[in-house]
């Protein structure tokens, strides 16, 4: 339910879709390069869900990546 809510709110925010270099697979536990822009999660997500305040996201064509900003590691993935 939380993943669906995050996906819906990110879609509603109309965040631009990130374009990744061909050599970036962006899987869980992988580090994203500094060229990939991390975005703040929408306010309703941060207000309603514990444990996500410190995370940022990247919207891709078919999925949303949850990222730990200090080390840019992908910690979660949600189908868009």
Tab-separated table of N, CA, C and O in Angstrom:
chain	number	residue	atom	x	y	z
A	1	UNK	N	0.826	-1.194	0.000
A	1	UNK	CA	0.000	0.000	0.000
A	1	UNK	C	0.870	1.258	0.000
A	1	UNK	O	0.552	2.221	-0.690
A	2	UNK	N	1.965	1.227	0.787
A	2	UNK	CA	2.848	2.397	0.825
A	2	UNK	C	3.500	2.639	-0.531
A	2	UNK	O	3.588	3.778	-0.985
A	3	UNK	N	3.925	1.581	-1.174
A	3	UNK	CA	4.571	1.728	-2.485
A	3	UNK	C	3.595	2.326	-3.498
A	3	UNK	O	3.965	3.184	-4.301
A	4	UNK	N	2.348	1.878	-3.480
A	4	UNK	CA	1.350	2.404	-4.401
A	4	UNK	C	1.094	3.883	-4.143
A	4	UNK	O	0.942	4.664	-5.075
A	5	UNK	N	1.061	4.254	-2.873
A	5	UNK	CA	0.827	5.651	-2.526
A	5	UNK	C	1.995	6.523	-2.975
A	5	UNK	O	1.798	7.603	-3.526
A	6	UNK	N	3.214	6.051	-2.742
A	6	UNK	CA	4.387	6.801	-3.187
A	6	UNK	C	4.346	6.965	-4.702
A	6	UNK	O	4.547	8.067	-5.217
A	7	UNK	N	4.071	5.897	-5.422
A	7	UNK	CA	4.020	5.959	-6.886
A	7	UNK	C	2.964	6.955	-7.360
A	7	UNK	O	3.221	7.761	-8.261
A	8	UNK	N	1.798	6.920	-6.751
A	8	UNK	CA	0.723	7.831	-7.153
A	8	UNK	C	1.101	9.285	-6.896
A	8	UNK	O	0.860	10.158	-7.742
A	9	UNK	N	1.710	9.564	-5.756
A	9	UNK	CA	2.082	10.942	-5.430
A	9	UNK	C	3.245	11.444	-6.279
A	9	UNK	O	3.286	12.610	-6.658
A	10	UNK	N	4.167	10.570	-6.614
A	10	UNK	CA	5.260	10.966	-7.498
A	10	UNK	C	4.715	11.242	-8.905
A	10	UNK	O	5.090	12.233	-9.538
A	11	UNK	N	3.821	10.401	-9.380
A	11	UNK	CA	3.201	10.647	-10.694
A	11	UNK	C	2.458	11.978	-10.684
A	11	UNK	O	2.535	12.757	-11.636
A	12	UNK	N	1.731	12.247	-9.608
A	12	UNK	CA	0.971	13.492	-9.507
A	12	UNK	C	1.882	14.721	-9.477
A	12	UNK	O	1.485	15.805	-9.903
A	13	UNK	N	3.107	14.548	-8.990
A	13	UNK	CA	4.057	15.665	-8.923
A	13	UNK	C	4.627	16.005	-10.298
A	13	UNK	O	5.289	17.032	-10.458
A	14	UNK	N	4.371	15.152	-11.288
A	14	UNK	CA	4.844	15.366	-12.653
A	14	UNK	C	6.347	15.612	-12.729
A	14	UNK	O	6.808	16.485	-13.466
A	15	UNK	N	7.090	14.858	-11.977
A	15	UNK	CA	8.543	14.975	-12.013
A	15	UNK	C	9.053	14.543	-13.379
A	15	UNK	O	8.546	13.583	-13.955
A	16	UNK	N	10.033	15.248	-13.901
A	16	UNK	CA	10.584	14.822	-15.186
A	16	UNK	C	11.234	13.448	-15.081
A	16	UNK	O	11.792	13.094	-14.045
A	17	UNK	N	11.138	12.695	-16.140
A	17	UNK	CA	11.732	11.365	-16.177
A	17	UNK	C	13.236	11.519	-16.388
A	17	UNK	O	13.675	12.219	-17.293
A	18	UNK	N	14.003	10.875	-15.525
A	18	UNK	CA	15.463	10.936	-15.622
A	18	UNK	C	15.935	10.049	-16.764
A	18	UNK	O	15.380	8.986	-17.011
A	19	UNK	N	16.962	10.486	-17.418
A	19	UNK	CA	17.608	9.699	-18.473
A	19	UNK	C	18.948	9.229	-17.923
A	19	UNK	O	19.779	10.030	-17.547
A	20	UNK	N	19.128	7.928	-17.878
A	20	UNK	CA	20.365	7.368	-17.352
A	20	UNK	C	21.281	6.974	-18.496
A	20	UNK	O	20.817	6.574	-19.566
A	21	UNK	N	22.578	7.082	-18.272
A	21	UNK	CA	23.550	6.598	-19.247
A	21	UNK	C	23.339	5.106	-19.454
A	21	UNK	O	22.890	4.397	-18.555
A	22	UNK	N	23.707	4.625	-20.600
A	22	UNK	CA	23.523	3.214	-20.940
A	22	UNK	C	24.261	2.281	-19.983
A	22	UNK	O	23.831	1.158	-19.762
A	23	UNK	N	25.326	2.761	-19.360
A	23	UNK	CA	26.108	1.903	-18.462
A	23	UNK	C	25.599	1.920	-17.021
A	23	UNK	O	26.159	1.270	-16.163
A	24	UNK	N	24.530	2.647	-16.738
A	24	UNK	CA	23.958	2.717	-15.397
A	24	UNK	C	22.744	1.804	-15.335
A	24	UNK	O	21.753	2.033	-16.016
A	25	UNK	N	22.830	0.752	-14.515
A	25	UNK	CA	21.705	-0.181	-14.417
A	25	UNK	C	20.704	0.229	-13.344
A	25	UNK	O	19.563	-0.163	-13.393
A	26	UNK	N	21.157	0.991	-12.344
A	26	UNK	CA	20.279	1.534	-11.300
A	26	UNK	C	19.471	0.458	-10.589
A	26	UNK	O	18.258	0.512	-10.510
A	27	UNK	N	20.154	-0.517	-10.085
A	27	UNK	CA	19.511	-1.578	-9.316
A	27	UNK	C	19.710	-1.317	-7.827
A	27	UNK	O	20.586	-0.560	-7.422
A	28	UNK	N	18.901	-1.983	-7.007
A	28	UNK	CA	19.028	-1.854	-5.558
A	28	UNK	C	20.448	-2.228	-5.152
A	28	UNK	O	21.013	-3.182	-5.672
A	29	UNK	N	20.999	-1.466	-4.253
A	29	UNK	CA	22.358	-1.535	-3.693
A	29	UNK	C	23.417	-0.909	-4.597
A	29	UNK	O	24.572	-0.857	-4.218
A	30	UNK	N	23.039	-0.403	-5.755
A	30	UNK	CA	24.008	0.249	-6.625
A	30	UNK	C	24.022	1.755	-6.378
A	30	UNK	O	23.013	2.354	-6.022
A	31	UNK	N	25.172	2.361	-6.603
A	31	UNK	CA	25.352	3.798	-6.436
A	31	UNK	C	25.031	4.512	-7.746
A	31	UNK	O	25.493	4.108	-8.815
A	32	UNK	N	24.238	5.584	-7.637
A	32	UNK	CA	23.934	6.382	-8.823
A	32	UNK	C	25.027	7.424	-9.020
A	32	UNK	O	25.552	7.977	-8.053
A	33	UNK	N	25.359	7.725	-10.268
A	33	UNK	CA	26.371	8.748	-10.510
A	33	UNK	C	25.871	10.135	-10.101
A	33	UNK	O	24.657	10.377	-10.025
A	34	UNK	N	26.785	11.029	-9.851
A	34	UNK	CA	26.440	12.389	-9.444
A	34	UNK	C	25.653	13.158	-10.483
A	34	UNK	O	25.005	14.154	-10.159
A	35	UNK	N	25.674	12.713	-11.728
A	35	UNK	CA	24.948	13.402	-12.801
A	35	UNK	C	23.439	13.154	-12.743
A	35	UNK	O	22.672	13.857	-13.402
A	36	UNK	N	23.009	12.179	-11.950
A	36	UNK	CA	21.581	11.874	-11.820
A	36	UNK	C	20.989	12.754	-10.727
A	36	UNK	O	21.433	12.725	-9.580
A	37	UNK	N	19.984	13.553	-11.088
A	37	UNK	CA	19.371	14.468	-10.133
A	37	UNK	C	18.423	13.712	-9.192
A	37	UNK	O	17.522	13.005	-9.640
A	38	UNK	N	18.651	13.893	-7.893
A	38	UNK	CA	17.771	13.311	-6.874
A	38	UNK	C	16.721	14.341	-6.502
A	38	UNK	O	17.023	15.521	-6.335
A	39	UNK	N	15.492	13.901	-6.333
A	39	UNK	CA	14.391	14.808	-5.988
A	39	UNK	C	13.837	14.465	-4.606
A	39	UNK	O	13.840	13.309	-4.202
A	40	UNK	N	13.321	15.494	-3.926
A	40	UNK	CA	12.664	15.283	-2.640
A	40	UNK	C	11.351	14.548	-2.861
A	40	UNK	O	10.635	14.818	-3.835
A	41	UNK	N	11.028	13.632	-1.955
A	41	UNK	CA	9.718	12.980	-2.013
A	41	UNK	C	8.640	14.023	-1.759
A	41	UNK	O	8.859	14.995	-1.021
A	42	UNK	N	7.470	13.862	-2.367
A	42	UNK	CA	6.377	14.812	-2.128
A	42	UNK	C	6.058	14.930	-0.635
A	42	UNK	O	6.165	13.954	0.116
A	43	UNK	N	5.673	16.123	-0.214
A	43	UNK	CA	5.384	16.384	1.202
A	43	UNK	C	4.410	15.392	1.826
A	43	UNK	O	4.630	14.950	2.952
A	44	UNK	N	3.313	15.017	1.146
A	44	UNK	CA	2.391	14.055	1.772
A	44	UNK	C	3.056	12.712	2.097
A	44	UNK	O	2.734	12.079	3.089
A	45	UNK	N	3.989	12.286	1.266
A	45	UNK	CA	4.693	11.031	1.525
A	45	UNK	C	5.519	11.174	2.789
A	45	UNK	O	5.466	10.328	3.685
A	46	UNK	N	6.289	12.244	2.881
A	46	UNK	CA	7.161	12.440	4.054
A	46	UNK	C	6.352	12.636	5.325
A	46	UNK	O	6.757	12.210	6.403
A	47	UNK	N	5.172	13.251	5.218
A	47	UNK	CA	4.355	13.510	6.403
A	47	UNK	C	3.655	12.261	6.916
A	47	UNK	O	3.458	12.095	8.111
A	48	UNK	N	3.288	11.356	6.013
A	48	UNK	CA	2.463	10.213	6.388
A	48	UNK	C	3.226	8.916	6.616
A	48	UNK	O	2.698	8.002	7.233
A	49	UNK	N	4.440	8.816	6.112
A	49	UNK	CA	5.145	7.539	6.174
A	49	UNK	C	6.443	7.639	6.955
A	49	UNK	O	7.289	8.476	6.652
A	50	UNK	N	6.557	6.771	7.937
A	50	UNK	CA	7.779	6.726	8.723
A	50	UNK	C	8.918	6.146	7.898
A	50	UNK	O	8.721	5.269	7.067
A	51	UNK	N	10.114	6.627	8.149
A	51	UNK	CA	11.300	6.039	7.559
A	51	UNK	C	11.665	6.511	6.170
A	51	UNK	O	12.650	6.051	5.613
A	52	UNK	N	10.889	7.420	5.586
A	52	UNK	CA	11.229	7.874	4.241
A	52	UNK	C	11.727	9.311	4.204
A	52	UNK	O	12.137	9.793	3.154
A	53	UNK	N	11.694	10.004	5.327
A	53	UNK	CA	12.089	11.413	5.344
A	53	UNK	C	13.489	11.644	4.811
A	53	UNK	O	13.762	12.672	4.193
A	54	UNK	N	14.388	10.729	5.048
A	54	UNK	CA	15.770	10.910	4.632
A	54	UNK	C	16.010	10.500	3.185
A	54	UNK	O	17.089	10.723	2.652
A	55	UNK	N	15.008	9.914	2.533
A	55	UNK	CA	15.202	9.413	1.175
A	55	UNK	C	14.853	10.459	0.121
A	55	UNK	O	14.086	11.384	0.377
A	56	UNK	N	15.399	10.274	-1.056
A	56	UNK	CA	15.039	11.056	-2.234
A	56	UNK	C	14.654	10.048	-3.315
A	56	UNK	O	14.749	8.845	-3.103
A	57	UNK	N	14.208	10.541	-4.453
A	57	UNK	CA	13.805	9.611	-5.506
A	57	UNK	C	14.282	10.067	-6.869
A	57	UNK	O	14.635	11.240	-7.080
A	58	UNK	N	14.269	9.125	-7.789
A	58	UNK	CA	14.527	9.372	-9.204
A	58	UNK	C	13.394	8.702	-9.960
A	58	UNK	O	13.125	7.515	-9.765
A	59	UNK	N	12.707	9.464	-10.795
A	59	UNK	CA	11.623	8.917	-11.616
A	59	UNK	C	12.204	8.467	-12.953
A	59	UNK	O	12.813	9.262	-13.670
A	60	UNK	N	12.034	7.199	-13.254
A	60	UNK	CA	12.440	6.651	-14.541
A	60	UNK	C	11.188	6.351	-15.351
A	60	UNK	O	10.067	6.487	-14.853
A	61	UNK	N	11.366	5.940	-16.564
A	61	UNK	CA	10.226	5.678	-17.450
A	61	UNK	C	9.242	4.677	-16.858
A	61	UNK	O	8.035	4.888	-16.895
A	62	UNK	N	9.750	3.579	-16.283
A	62	UNK	CA	8.862	2.512	-15.812
A	62	UNK	C	9.000	2.191	-14.327
A	62	UNK	O	8.400	1.235	-13.853
A	63	UNK	N	9.806	2.970	-13.602
A	63	UNK	CA	9.962	2.708	-12.168
A	63	UNK	C	10.440	3.957	-11.437
A	63	UNK	O	10.878	4.917	-12.055
A	64	UNK	N	10.307	3.896	-10.137
A	64	UNK	CA	10.753	4.974	-9.259
A	64	UNK	C	11.812	4.378	-8.348
A	64	UNK	O	11.590	3.330	-7.728
A	65	UNK	N	12.950	5.035	-8.284
A	65	UNK	CA	14.027	4.571	-7.415
A	65	UNK	C	14.044	5.403	-6.146
A	65	UNK	O	13.977	6.632	-6.203
A	66	UNK	N	14.114	4.746	-5.005
A	66	UNK	CA	14.296	5.433	-3.733
A	66	UNK	C	15.792	5.382	-3.421
A	66	UNK	O	16.417	4.321	-3.514
A	67	UNK	N	16.346	6.536	-3.063
A	67	UNK	CA	17.793	6.670	-2.957
A	67	UNK	C	18.175	7.288	-1.616
A	67	UNK	O	17.537	8.234	-1.147
A	68	UNK	N	19.249	6.776	-1.023
A	68	UNK	CA	19.837	7.358	0.183
A	68	UNK	C	20.799	8.456	-0.277
A	68	UNK	O	21.829	8.146	-0.888
A	69	UNK	N	20.479	9.726	-0.020
A	69	UNK	CA	21.284	10.817	-0.563
A	69	UNK	C	22.764	10.847	-0.154
A	69	UNK	O	23.598	11.148	-0.997
A	70	UNK	N	23.118	10.536	1.091
A	70	UNK	CA	24.538	10.678	1.449
A	70	UNK	C	25.477	9.832	0.593
A	70	UNK	O	26.572	10.267	0.251
A	71	UNK	N	25.033	8.636	0.219
A	71	UNK	CA	25.910	7.758	-0.561
A	71	UNK	C	25.360	7.458	-1.956
A	71	UNK	O	25.976	6.726	-2.718
A	72	UNK	N	24.165	8.002	-2.284
A	72	UNK	CA	23.526	7.853	-3.586
A	72	UNK	C	23.235	6.390	-3.943
A	72	UNK	O	23.156	6.009	-5.097
A	73	UNK	N	23.038	5.564	-2.909
A	73	UNK	CA	22.739	4.146	-3.108
A	73	UNK	C	21.227	3.962	-3.279
A	73	UNK	O	20.429	4.496	-2.508
A	74	UNK	N	20.850	3.174	-4.284
A	74	UNK	CA	19.442	2.832	-4.498
A	74	UNK	C	19.027	1.852	-3.397
A	74	UNK	O	19.625	0.792	-3.249
A	75	UNK	N	18.007	2.232	-2.616
A	75	UNK	CA	17.569	1.390	-1.507
A	75	UNK	C	16.181	0.799	-1.723
A	75	UNK	O	15.721	-0.019	-0.951
A	76	UNK	N	15.509	1.232	-2.774
A	76	UNK	CA	14.175	0.703	-3.065
A	76	UNK	C	13.775	0.994	-4.487
A	76	UNK	O	14.318	1.895	-5.129
A	77	UNK	N	12.836	0.201	-4.967
A	77	UNK	CA	12.353	0.354	-6.345
A	77	UNK	C	10.850	0.103	-6.363
A	77	UNK	O	10.356	-0.838	-5.739
A	78	UNK	N	10.118	0.970	-7.058
A	78	UNK	CA	8.670	0.853	-7.154
A	78	UNK	C	8.301	0.908	-8.631
A	78	UNK	O	8.762	1.790	-9.356
A	79	UNK	N	7.468	-0.021	-9.077
A	79	UNK	CA	6.979	0.041	-10.448
A	79	UNK	C	6.115	1.274	-10.609
A	79	UNK	O	5.305	1.591	-9.747
A	80	UNK	N	6.298	1.940	-11.699
A	80	UNK	CA	5.560	3.156	-11.966
A	80	UNK	C	4.279	2.799	-12.652
A	80	UNK	O	3.275	3.212	-12.663
